[in-house]
CSV table of C-alpha atoms and ligand atoms in Angstrom, one decimal:
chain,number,residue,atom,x,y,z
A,1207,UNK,CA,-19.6,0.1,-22.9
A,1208,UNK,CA,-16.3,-1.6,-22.7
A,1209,UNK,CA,-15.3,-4.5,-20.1
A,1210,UNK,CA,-11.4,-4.2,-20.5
A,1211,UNK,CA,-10.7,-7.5,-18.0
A,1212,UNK,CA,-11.4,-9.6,-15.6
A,1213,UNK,CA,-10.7,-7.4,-12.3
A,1214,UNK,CA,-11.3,-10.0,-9.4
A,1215,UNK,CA,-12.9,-13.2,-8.7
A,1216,UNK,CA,-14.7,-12.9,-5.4
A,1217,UNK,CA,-14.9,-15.6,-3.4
A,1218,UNK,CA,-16.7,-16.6,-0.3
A,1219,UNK,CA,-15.4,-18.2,2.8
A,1220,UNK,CA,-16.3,-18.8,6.0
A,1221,UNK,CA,-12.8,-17.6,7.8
A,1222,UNK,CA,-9.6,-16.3,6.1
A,1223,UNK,CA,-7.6,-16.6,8.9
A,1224,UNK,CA,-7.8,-20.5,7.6
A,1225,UNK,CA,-8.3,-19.7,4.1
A,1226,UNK,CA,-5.1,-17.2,3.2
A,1227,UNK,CA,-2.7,-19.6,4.3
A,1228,UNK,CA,-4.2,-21.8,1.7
A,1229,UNK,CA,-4.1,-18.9,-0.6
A,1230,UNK,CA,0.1,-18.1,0.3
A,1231,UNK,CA,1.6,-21.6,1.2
A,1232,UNK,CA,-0.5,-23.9,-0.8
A,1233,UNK,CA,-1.0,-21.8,-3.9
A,1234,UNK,CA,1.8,-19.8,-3.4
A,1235,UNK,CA,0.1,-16.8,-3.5
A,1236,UNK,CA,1.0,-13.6,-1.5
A,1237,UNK,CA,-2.4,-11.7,0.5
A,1238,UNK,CA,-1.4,-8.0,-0.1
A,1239,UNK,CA,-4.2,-6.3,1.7
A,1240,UNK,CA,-6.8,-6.8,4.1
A,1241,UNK,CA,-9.5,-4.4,4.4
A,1242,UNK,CA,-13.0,-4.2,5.9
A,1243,UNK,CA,-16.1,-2.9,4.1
A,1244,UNK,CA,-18.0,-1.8,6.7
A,1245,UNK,CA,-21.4,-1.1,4.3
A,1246,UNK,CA,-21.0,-4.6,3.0
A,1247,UNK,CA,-20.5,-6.7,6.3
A,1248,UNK,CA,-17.3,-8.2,4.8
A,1249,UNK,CA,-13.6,-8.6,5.2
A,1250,UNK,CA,-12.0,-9.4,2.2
A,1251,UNK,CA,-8.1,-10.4,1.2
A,1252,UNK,CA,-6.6,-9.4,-1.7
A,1253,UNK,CA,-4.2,-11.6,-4.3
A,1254,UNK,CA,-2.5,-10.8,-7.4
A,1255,UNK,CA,-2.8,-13.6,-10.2
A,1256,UNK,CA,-1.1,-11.7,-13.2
A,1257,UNK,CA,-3.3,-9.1,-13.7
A,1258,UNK,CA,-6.6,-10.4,-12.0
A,1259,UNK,CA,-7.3,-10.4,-8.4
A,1260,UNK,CA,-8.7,-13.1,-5.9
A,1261,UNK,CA,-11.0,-11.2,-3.4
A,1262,UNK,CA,-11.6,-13.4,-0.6
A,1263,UNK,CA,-14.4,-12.5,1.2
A,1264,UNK,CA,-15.2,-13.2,5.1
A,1265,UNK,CA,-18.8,-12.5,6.5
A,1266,UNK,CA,-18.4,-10.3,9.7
A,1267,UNK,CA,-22.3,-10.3,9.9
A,1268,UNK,CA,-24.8,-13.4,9.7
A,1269,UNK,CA,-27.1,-11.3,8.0
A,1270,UNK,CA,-25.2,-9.4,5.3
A,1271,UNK,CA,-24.5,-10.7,1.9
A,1272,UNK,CA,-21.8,-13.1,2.2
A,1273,UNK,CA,-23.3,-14.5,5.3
A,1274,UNK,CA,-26.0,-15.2,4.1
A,1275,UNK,CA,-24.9,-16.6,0.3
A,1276,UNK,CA,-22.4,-19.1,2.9
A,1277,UNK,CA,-25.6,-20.2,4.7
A,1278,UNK,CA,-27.1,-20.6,1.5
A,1279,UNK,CA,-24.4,-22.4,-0.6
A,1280,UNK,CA,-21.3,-22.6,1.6
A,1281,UNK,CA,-18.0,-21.2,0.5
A,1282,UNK,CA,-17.4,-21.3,-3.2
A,1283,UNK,CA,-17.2,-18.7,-6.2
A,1284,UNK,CA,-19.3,-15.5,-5.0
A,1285,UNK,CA,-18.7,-13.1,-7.6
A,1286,UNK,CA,-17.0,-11.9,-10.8
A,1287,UNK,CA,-16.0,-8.5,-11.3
A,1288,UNK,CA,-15.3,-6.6,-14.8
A,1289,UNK,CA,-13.0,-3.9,-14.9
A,1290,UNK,CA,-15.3,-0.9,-17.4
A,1291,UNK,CA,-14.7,2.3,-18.7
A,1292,UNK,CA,-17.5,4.2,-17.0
A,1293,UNK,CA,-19.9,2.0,-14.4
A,1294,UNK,CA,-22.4,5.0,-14.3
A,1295,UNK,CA,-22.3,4.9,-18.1
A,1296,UNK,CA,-22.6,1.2,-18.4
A,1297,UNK,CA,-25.6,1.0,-15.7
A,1298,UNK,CA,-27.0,3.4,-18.3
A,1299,UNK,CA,-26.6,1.3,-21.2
A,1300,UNK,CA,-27.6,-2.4,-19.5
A,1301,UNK,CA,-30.3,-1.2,-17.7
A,1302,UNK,CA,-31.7,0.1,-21.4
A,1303,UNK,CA,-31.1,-3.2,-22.4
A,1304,UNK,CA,-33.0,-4.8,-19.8
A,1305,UNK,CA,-30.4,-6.0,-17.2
A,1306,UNK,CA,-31.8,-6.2,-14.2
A,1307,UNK,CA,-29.5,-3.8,-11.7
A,1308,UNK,CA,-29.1,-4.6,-8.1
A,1309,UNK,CA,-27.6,-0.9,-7.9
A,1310,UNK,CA,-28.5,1.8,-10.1
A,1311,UNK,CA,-25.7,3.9,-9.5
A,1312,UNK,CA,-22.1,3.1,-9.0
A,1313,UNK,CA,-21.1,2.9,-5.1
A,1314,UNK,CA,-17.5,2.5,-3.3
A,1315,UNK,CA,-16.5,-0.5,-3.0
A,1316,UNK,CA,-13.2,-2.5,-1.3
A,1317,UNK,CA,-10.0,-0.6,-2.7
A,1318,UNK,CA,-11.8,2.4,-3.1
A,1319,UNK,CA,-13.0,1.5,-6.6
A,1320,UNK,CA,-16.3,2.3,-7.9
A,1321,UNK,CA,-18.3,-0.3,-8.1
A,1322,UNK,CA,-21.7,-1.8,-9.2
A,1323,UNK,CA,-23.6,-5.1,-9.5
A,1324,UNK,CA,-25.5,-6.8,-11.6
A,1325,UNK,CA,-28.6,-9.6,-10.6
A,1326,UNK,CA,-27.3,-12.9,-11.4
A,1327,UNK,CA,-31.1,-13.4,-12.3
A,1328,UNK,CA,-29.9,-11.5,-16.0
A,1329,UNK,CA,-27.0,-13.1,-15.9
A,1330,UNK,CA,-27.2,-17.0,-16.3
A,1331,UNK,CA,-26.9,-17.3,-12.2
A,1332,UNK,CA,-23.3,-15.7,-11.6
A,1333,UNK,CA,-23.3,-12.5,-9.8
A,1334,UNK,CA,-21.3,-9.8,-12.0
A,1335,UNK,CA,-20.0,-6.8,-11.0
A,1336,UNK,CA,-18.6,-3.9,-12.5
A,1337,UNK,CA,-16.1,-1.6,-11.1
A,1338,UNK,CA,-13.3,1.5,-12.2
A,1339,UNK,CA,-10.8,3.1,-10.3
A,1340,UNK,CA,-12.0,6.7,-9.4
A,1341,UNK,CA,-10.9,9.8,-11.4
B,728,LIG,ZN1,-15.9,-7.8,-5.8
């Protein structure tokens, strides 16, 4: 298994239509897509920072994920994703290892990427995810 970079840096907030002008005026950043994941409950907005991107992430759904981490410990760092060679392959080798999996098998995530996480409870608290672009 080899993590290659830092792919995005998701983070939770409670409305982006206040958060991305931070994002573009205050940080000077530009929001080059917005796109709703459906499975996930989410809207996110995407930034380029060199060659990592900020997901924001927007709850549409009390109850899904972000919603619910909000509730729990308002808007703040969510996630951090690792670009791999292979998620399916790297499940594989972590969940040999012991790494507890919150998916067993790579799924599609926001830019069609595939994408899998990991439970923060095997790793020191921070929700880590690991994605590729598709074949
Ligand atoms: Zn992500």
């Amino acid at each position: 298994m080899k993590l290659t970079k830092i792919e995005h840096i998701g983070i939770a907030v409670k409305d982006l239509s206040v958060a991305i002008p931070f994002y573009e005026n205050t940080l000077g950043l530009k929001c080059y897509a917005i796109e709703e994941v459906a499975e996930q409950k989410v809207r996110t907005a995407f930034f380029l920072v060199g060659d990592t991107k900020i997901e924001l992430l927007e709850s549409t759904d009390p109850e899904g994920p972000i919603g619910k981490f909000i509730e729990k410990k308002g808007e703040g760092v969510q996630h951090i994703a690792f670009a791999v060679d292979g998620v399916a392959n790297a499940l594989a080798e972590l969940s040999e290892k012991g790494v507890q999996l919150i998916d067993k098998a790579p799924r599609k995530g926001a830019e069609g990427l595939n994408i899998a996480f990991l439970h923060p409870k095997s790793t020191f608290g921070v929700l880590t995810e690991l994605c590729e672009k598709p074949e």
